[in-house]
């Protein structure tokens, strides 16, 4: 804000002071709009599926381990993932408790513990908020990355591509490691490009530290360590005067910073090395053998033919090829740094059979930056000088953005709607008497079944047997059951209604003495390995039982819904026509 010169008309009266408000630059306004759109896409429907805590299969483990750290033991005792996201989860729970204490929701620590047993939804929301925040920050970092590669316009295009990318938006709704790892990784790539351009040791050290944090969030980020030597040994014009010895010294410090950041934020990966080795052997085995229900082919083929096709959109393929060709023609060394990291990551991750679409999330920002760099290509710059050329470029950008944006919006709509498992839970709690027996029939039902409050008798049996319901995870069983006993000793726990729950793969396995009446819930969905009931049992239920209620997320028009067959997430990646809500189809019967 700048004050204008004082003016006194006719030399009389008090001078009038005029203030001129500076308008923000256009690129700042556009970036703010992109950031807002990206944040809304990631926050909208963040509570999807809850209180069904297995709406995303991995969230329960992060909640369980993060809460267990509240007892003072910072060792996760499980190293399928490194530790940083567990610590971030514990920090999110501390913030949740502090906010609840101030608001009066959790007046005591016991009330906070009780909340987990009554309804763990706030804890899942807390770690999902970590992912959503990391996803939004990644949009900003991608702008900086694209700007480093090709200027402001390149940065804006790159940020826009990430803001509406359906794979990144979708994964930002999950309380899992992928999006947070990608945030740290994007920061590392940004500092690596700056180190290449400037030749400053500090930038390479920061790149290494961010890579260490990314690896401490999820191990595969370590494959991007290839960008450090690429940045050190392919200096830009500003770094030409820096000697090779100085660059090698900076590279060494960057690698040390990477190792140190990992060691500080995942110390027990090293200290509890025997458990780490056992978990690594398991991870290596499933990487080679694949996951039940996957395509059976190599991971790279699944990534190219499925994950990128639905996660980036078909127009992204020619745009990326054109960008790579243009940057190679210009011999752009900054693009070489990004390309090296992306290629190493893709080749290693694609070499086995284990392939989930979310594994490509780390590639979204660097590939978006490469495509955004087309804005700086000389032919594009010349084309943008005329009105017709700008119109043609606008159409090309719209074609590139339309399909991913449409899919991101389609997912957001479904995220905001009640899950079928929530509707069935509500129906049962309204219509089924307390302490009745409810049977989950079929295989793979852990992920497709609604989660109901357990009866007191069932809690007591579980504690006596040393077993546990799935919502507790498998960390520190003794601590969990001590807390469970505290809950049972409190007045009014468990609240009513509550139920005796049974799991049975076949109808013949339902015990005759289970009590009467018995309520049976069956699933049905294209993700059959997670929602399968034998045809013989369906016929038997139709003949012997009374059908009470059913809900289906798919209408007859849902012929093009695309699900990832080996991932228990009942929400399509594409083909939303005829899909009314997330979740499996569920039907409730009563046996006489």
Coordinates of N, CA and C in Angstrom, one line a residue, residues 435-583:
X435 N -27.8 -56.8 21.9 CA -27.3 -58.1 22.3 C -27.7 -59.3 21.4
X436 N -28.4 -59.0 20.3 CA -28.7 -60.0 19.3 C -27.5 -60.5 18.6
X437 N -27.6 -61.6 18.0 CA -26.4 -62.2 17.2 C -26.5 -61.7 15.8
X438 N -25.4 -61.2 15.3 CA -25.3 -60.7 13.9 C -24.2 -61.5 13.3
X439 N -24.4 -62.2 12.2 CA -23.5 -63.0 11.5 C -23.0 -62.3 10.2
X440 N -21.7 -62.2 10.0 CA -21.1 -61.7 8.8 C -20.8 -63.0 7.9
X441 N -21.5 -63.1 6.9 CA -21.4 -64.3 6.0 C -20.6 -64.0 4.8
X442 N -19.6 -65.0 4.5 CA -18.9 -64.8 3.3 C -17.4 -64.7 3.6
X443 N -16.6 -64.7 2.5 CA -15.1 -64.5 2.7 C -14.7 -63.1 2.3
X444 N -13.6 -62.6 2.9 CA -13.2 -61.3 2.6 C -14.0 -60.2 3.3
X445 N -14.8 -60.6 4.3 CA -15.8 -59.7 4.9 C -15.2 -58.7 5.9
X446 N -13.9 -58.9 6.2 CA -13.3 -57.9 7.2 C -13.4 -56.5 6.7
X447 N -13.3 -56.3 5.3 CA -13.3 -55.0 4.8 C -14.7 -54.6 4.3
X448 N -15.6 -55.5 4.0 CA -16.9 -55.1 3.5 C -18.0 -55.1 4.6
X449 N -17.7 -55.6 5.8 CA -18.7 -55.6 6.8 C -18.8 -54.3 7.5
X450 N -20.0 -53.9 7.9 CA -20.2 -52.8 8.8 C -19.7 -53.1 10.2
X451 N -19.2 -52.1 10.9 CA -18.6 -52.3 12.2 C -19.7 -51.8 13.3
X452 N -20.0 -52.8 14.2 CA -21.0 -52.5 15.2 C -20.4 -52.6 16.6
X453 N -21.0 -51.9 17.5 CA -20.5 -52.0 18.9 C -20.7 -53.4 19.5
X454 N -19.7 -53.9 20.2 CA -19.7 -55.2 20.8 C -20.4 -55.3 22.1
X455 N -21.1 -56.4 22.3 CA -21.7 -56.6 23.6 C -20.7 -56.8 24.7
X456 N -21.2 -56.6 25.9 CA -20.3 -56.8 27.1 C -19.8 -58.3 27.2
X457 N -20.7 -59.2 26.9 CA -20.3 -60.6 26.9 C -19.2 -60.9 25.9
X458 N -19.3 -60.3 24.8 CA -18.3 -60.5 23.7 C -17.0 -59.9 24.1
X459 N -17.0 -58.7 24.7 CA -15.8 -58.1 25.2 C -15.1 -59.0 26.2
X460 N -15.8 -59.5 27.1 CA -15.3 -60.3 28.2 C -14.7 -61.6 27.6
X461 N -15.3 -62.2 26.6 CA -14.8 -63.4 25.9 C -13.5 -63.1 25.2
X462 N -13.5 -62.0 24.5 CA -12.3 -61.6 23.8 C -11.1 -61.4 24.7
X463 N -11.3 -60.7 25.8 CA -10.2 -60.4 26.7 C -9.7 -61.7 27.4
X464 N -10.7 -62.6 27.7 CA -10.3 -63.8 28.3 C -9.5 -64.7 27.4
X465 N -9.8 -64.6 26.1 CA -9.1 -65.5 25.1 C -7.9 -64.8 24.6
X466 N -7.6 -63.6 25.0 CA -6.4 -62.9 24.5 C -6.5 -62.5 23.0
X467 N -7.7 -62.5 22.5 CA -7.9 -62.2 21.1 C -8.3 -60.7 21.0
X468 N -8.5 -60.2 19.8 CA -8.8 -58.8 19.7 C -9.7 -58.6 18.5
X469 N -10.6 -57.6 18.5 CA -11.3 -57.2 17.3 C -10.4 -56.4 16.4
X470 N -10.7 -56.4 15.1 CA -9.8 -55.8 14.2 C -9.5 -54.4 14.4
X471 N -10.5 -53.6 14.9 CA -10.3 -52.2 15.0 C -9.1 -51.8 16.0
X472 N -8.7 -52.8 16.8 CA -7.6 -52.4 17.7 C -6.2 -52.6 17.1
X473 N -6.1 -53.2 15.9 CA -4.8 -53.5 15.4 C -4.1 -54.5 16.2
X474 N -2.8 -54.7 16.0 CA -2.1 -55.8 16.7 C -0.9 -55.3 17.4
X475 N -0.9 -54.1 17.9 CA 0.2 -53.5 18.6 C 0.0 -53.7 20.2
X476 N 1.0 -54.1 20.8 CA 1.1 -54.1 22.3 C -0.3 -54.6 22.9
X477 N -0.5 -55.9 22.7 CA -1.8 -56.4 23.1 C -2.1 -56.2 24.6
X478 N -1.1 -56.4 25.4 CA -1.3 -56.2 26.9 C -1.8 -54.8 27.2
X479 N -1.2 -53.8 26.6 CA -1.7 -52.4 26.9 C -3.1 -52.3 26.4
X480 N -3.4 -52.8 25.2 CA -4.8 -52.7 24.7 C -5.8 -53.3 25.6
X481 N -5.5 -54.5 26.1 CA -6.5 -55.2 27.0 C -6.6 -54.6 28.4
X482 N -5.5 -54.0 28.8 CA -5.6 -53.2 30.1 C -6.6 -52.0 29.9
X483 N -6.5 -51.4 28.8 CA -7.4 -50.3 28.5 C -8.8 -50.8 28.3
X484 N -9.0 -51.9 27.7 CA -10.3 -52.5 27.5 C -11.0 -52.8 28.8
X485 N -10.2 -53.4 29.8 CA -10.7 -53.7 31.1 C -11.2 -52.4 31.8
X486 N -10.4 -51.3 31.6 CA -10.8 -50.0 32.2 C -12.1 -49.6 31.6
X487 N -12.3 -49.8 30.3 CA -13.5 -49.4 29.7 C -14.7 -50.2 30.3
X488 N -14.5 -51.5 30.4 CA -15.6 -52.3 30.9 C -16.0 -52.0 32.4
X489 N -15.0 -51.4 33.1 CA -15.3 -51.1 34.5 C -16.0 -49.7 34.6
X490 N -16.1 -49.0 33.5 CA -16.7 -47.7 33.6 C -18.2 -47.8 33.5
X491 N -19.0 -47.0 34.2 CA -20.5 -47.1 34.1 C -21.0 -46.9 32.7
X492 N -22.0 -47.7 32.4 CA -22.6 -47.5 31.1 C -21.9 -48.0 29.9
X493 N -20.8 -48.8 30.1 CA -20.0 -49.3 29.0 C -20.2 -50.8 28.9
X494 N -20.4 -51.4 27.8 CA -20.6 -50.7 26.5 C -22.0 -50.1 26.3
X495 N -22.1 -49.1 25.5 CA -23.4 -48.4 25.4 C -24.4 -49.4 24.6
X496 N -25.6 -49.1 24.7 CA -26.6 -49.9 24.0 C -27.1 -49.1 22.8
X497 N -27.4 -49.8 21.7 CA -27.4 -51.2 21.5 C -26.0 -51.7 21.2
X498 N -25.8 -53.0 21.5 CA -24.5 -53.7 21.1 C -24.9 -55.1 20.8
X499 N -23.9 -55.8 20.2 CA -24.2 -57.0 19.5 C -23.1 -58.1 19.7
X500 N -23.6 -59.3 19.6 CA -22.7 -60.5 19.6 C -22.4 -60.8 18.1
X501 N -21.2 -60.7 17.7 CA -20.8 -60.8 16.3 C -20.1 -62.1 16.0
X502 N -20.5 -62.7 14.9 CA -19.9 -63.9 14.4 C -19.5 -63.8 13.0
X503 N -18.4 -64.4 12.6 CA -18.0 -64.5 11.2 C -18.1 -65.9 10.7
X504 N -18.6 -66.1 9.5 CA -18.8 -67.5 9.0 C -18.6 -67.4 7.5
X505 N -17.7 -68.3 7.0 CA -17.5 -68.3 5.5 C -18.7 -69.0 4.8
X506 N -19.3 -70.0 5.5 CA -20.4 -70.7 4.9 C -21.6 -70.7 5.9
X507 N -22.8 -70.8 5.4 CA -24.0 -70.7 6.3 C -24.0 -71.9 7.2
X508 N -23.5 -73.0 6.8 CA -23.4 -74.2 7.7 C -22.6 -74.0 8.9
X509 N -21.7 -73.0 8.9 CA -20.8 -72.8 10.0 C -21.5 -72.0 11.1
X510 N -22.6 -71.4 10.9 CA -23.3 -70.7 11.9 C -23.8 -71.7 13.0
X511 N -23.3 -71.5 14.2 CA -23.6 -72.5 15.3 C -25.1 -72.5 15.6
X512 N -25.6 -73.7 15.9 CA -27.1 -73.9 16.1 C -27.5 -73.2 17.4
X513 N -26.6 -73.1 18.4 CA -26.9 -72.4 19.6 C -26.6 -71.0 19.7
X514 N -26.5 -70.3 18.5 CA -26.2 -68.9 18.5 C -27.3 -68.0 19.0
X515 N -28.4 -68.5 19.3 CA -29.5 -67.7 19.8 C -30.5 -67.4 18.7
X516 N -31.7 -67.0 19.0 CA -32.7 -66.7 18.0 C -33.4 -65.4 18.3
X517 N -33.7 -64.6 17.3 CA -33.4 -64.8 15.9 C -31.9 -64.5 15.7
X518 N -31.4 -64.9 14.5 CA -30.0 -64.6 14.1 C -30.2 -63.7 12.8
X519 N -29.4 -62.6 12.8 CA -29.4 -61.7 11.7 C -28.1 -62.0 10.9
X520 N -28.3 -62.2 9.6 CA -27.2 -62.5 8.7 C -27.0 -61.3 7.7
X521 N -25.8 -60.9 7.5 CA -25.5 -59.8 6.6 C -24.6 -60.4 5.5
X522 N -24.9 -60.2 4.2 CA -24.2 -60.7 3.1 C -23.7 -59.6 2.2
X523 N -22.5 -59.7 1.7 CA -22.0 -58.6 0.8 C -22.1 -59.1 -0.7
X524 N -22.0 -58.1 -1.6 CA -22.0 -58.3 -3.0 C -21.3 -57.1 -3.7
X525 N -20.3 -57.4 -4.5 CA -19.6 -56.3 -5.2 C -18.7 -56.9 -6.3
X526 N -18.3 -56.1 -7.3 CA -17.3 -56.5 -8.3 C -16.0 -56.9 -7.7
X527 N -15.6 -56.3 -6.5 CA -14.4 -56.6 -5.8 C -14.7 -57.9 -5.0
X528 N -14.8 -59.0 -5.8 CA -15.4 -60.2 -5.2 C -14.6 -60.9 -4.1
X529 N -13.2 -60.7 -4.2 CA -12.4 -61.4 -3.2 C -12.6 -60.8 -1.8
X530 N -13.2 -59.6 -1.8 CA -13.5 -58.9 -0.5 C -14.9 -58.9 -0.2
X531 N -15.8 -59.5 -1.0 CA -17.2 -59.5 -0.8 C -17.8 -60.7 -1.5
X532 N -17.5 -61.9 -1.0 CA -18.0 -63.1 -1.7 C -18.8 -64.0 -0.8
X533 N -19.9 -64.4 -1.4 CA -20.8 -65.4 -0.7 C -21.1 -66.5 -1.7
X534 N -21.0 -67.7 -1.3 CA -21.2 -68.8 -2.2 C -22.7 -68.8 -2.7
X535 N -22.9 -69.2 -4.0 CA -24.2 -69.2 -4.6 C -25.1 -70.1 -3.8
X536 N -24.6 -71.2 -3.3 CA -25.5 -72.2 -2.6 C -26.0 -71.5 -1.3
X537 N -25.2 -70.7 -0.6 CA -25.7 -70.1 0.6 C -26.7 -69.0 0.2
X538 N -26.5 -68.3 -0.9 CA -27.5 -67.3 -1.3 C -28.8 -67.9 -1.5
X539 N -28.8 -69.1 -2.2 CA -30.1 -69.8 -2.4 C -30.7 -70.3 -1.1
X540 N -29.9 -70.8 -0.2 CA -30.4 -71.2 1.1 C -31.0 -70.1 1.8
X541 N -30.4 -68.9 1.8 CA -31.0 -67.8 2.5 C -32.3 -67.4 1.9
X542 N -32.4 -67.4 0.6 CA -33.6 -67.0 -0.1 C -34.7 -67.9 0.3
X543 N -34.4 -69.2 0.6 CA -35.5 -70.2 0.9 C -35.8 -70.2 2.4
X544 N -34.8 -70.1 3.2 CA -35.0 -70.3 4.7 C -35.2 -69.0 5.5
X545 N -34.6 -67.9 5.0 CA -34.6 -66.7 5.8 C -35.5 -65.6 5.3
X546 N -35.7 -64.6 6.1 CA -36.5 -63.5 5.7 C -35.6 -62.3 5.3
X547 N -35.8 -61.8 4.1 CA -35.0 -60.7 3.7 C -35.6 -59.4 4.3
X548 N -34.8 -58.7 5.1 CA -35.3 -57.5 5.8 C -35.0 -56.2 5.1
X549 N -33.7 -56.0 4.6 CA -33.3 -54.7 4.0 C -32.1 -54.9 3.2
X550 N -31.9 -54.1 2.2 CA -30.7 -54.2 1.4 C -30.4 -52.8 0.8
X551 N -29.1 -52.6 0.5 CA -28.6 -51.4 -0.1 C -27.5 -51.8 -1.1
X552 N -27.6 -51.1 -2.2 CA -26.6 -51.4 -3.3 C -26.0 -50.1 -3.8
X553 N -24.7 -50.0 -3.9 CA -24.1 -48.7 -4.5 C -24.1 -48.7 -6.0
X554 N -24.5 -49.8 -6.6 CA -24.4 -49.8 -8.1 C -25.8 -50.0 -8.7
X555 N -26.2 -49.1 -9.6 CA -27.4 -49.3 -10.4 C -27.1 -50.1 -11.7
X556 N -28.2 -50.5 -12.4 CA -27.9 -51.2 -13.7 C -27.1 -50.4 -14.7
X557 N -27.0 -49.1 -14.5 CA -26.3 -48.2 -15.4 C -24.8 -48.3 -15.1
X558 N -24.4 -48.9 -14.0 CA -23.0 -48.9 -13.6 C -22.2 -50.0 -14.3
X559 N -22.1 -49.9 -15.6 CA -21.4 -50.9 -16.4 C -20.0 -50.6 -16.6
X560 N -19.6 -49.4 -16.4 CA -18.2 -49.0 -16.7 C -17.4 -48.6 -15.4
X561 N -17.9 -48.9 -14.3 CA -17.2 -48.6 -13.0 C -15.9 -49.4 -13.0
X562 N -14.8 -48.7 -12.7 CA -13.4 -49.3 -12.7 C -12.9 -49.3 -11.3
X563 N -12.7 -50.5 -10.8 CA -12.2 -50.7 -9.4 C -10.8 -51.4 -9.6
X564 N -9.9 -51.2 -8.6 CA -8.7 -51.9 -8.6 C -8.9 -53.2 -7.9
X565 N -8.8 -54.3 -8.7 CA -9.3 -55.6 -8.2 C -8.7 -56.1 -6.9
X566 N -7.4 -55.7 -6.7 CA -6.7 -56.3 -5.5 C -6.6 -55.3 -4.4
X567 N -7.3 -54.2 -4.4 CA -7.3 -53.2 -3.3 C -8.7 -53.1 -2.8
X568 N -8.8 -53.3 -1.5 CA -10.1 -53.3 -0.8 C -10.7 -51.9 -0.6
X569 N -10.8 -51.1 -1.6 CA -11.4 -49.8 -1.5 C -12.6 -49.8 -2.4
X570 N -13.7 -49.7 -1.8 CA -15.0 -49.8 -2.6 C -15.4 -48.5 -3.1
X571 N -14.6 -47.9 -3.9 CA -14.8 -46.7 -4.6 C -14.1 -46.7 -5.9
X572 N -14.8 -46.4 -7.0 CA -14.1 -46.6 -8.4 C -13.1 -45.5 -8.6
X573 N -12.1 -45.8 -9.5 CA -11.2 -44.8 -10.0 C -11.8 -44.1 -11.1
X574 N -12.7 -44.7 -11.9 CA -13.3 -44.0 -13.1 C -14.6 -44.7 -13.3
X575 N -15.4 -44.2 -14.3 CA -16.7 -44.8 -14.6 C -17.7 -44.6 -13.5
X576 N -18.0 -43.4 -13.2 CA -18.9 -43.1 -12.0 C -20.4 -43.2 -12.4
X577 N -20.7 -43.3 -13.6 CA -22.1 -43.3 -14.0 C -22.8 -44.5 -13.4
X578 N -23.9 -44.3 -12.7 CA -24.6 -45.4 -12.1 C -24.1 -45.8 -10.7
X579 N -23.0 -45.2 -10.2 CA -22.4 -45.5 -8.9 C -23.0 -44.5 -7.9
X580 N -23.8 -44.9 -7.0 CA -24.5 -43.9 -6.1 C -23.7 -43.5 -4.8
X581 N -22.8 -44.4 -4.4 CA -22.1 -44.2 -3.1 C -21.0 -45.2 -3.0
X582 N -20.0 -44.9 -2.1 CA -19.0 -45.9 -1.8 C -19.5 -47.1 -1.0
X583 N -18.8 -48.2 -1.0 CA -19.2 -49.3 -0.2 C -19.7 -50.5 -1.1

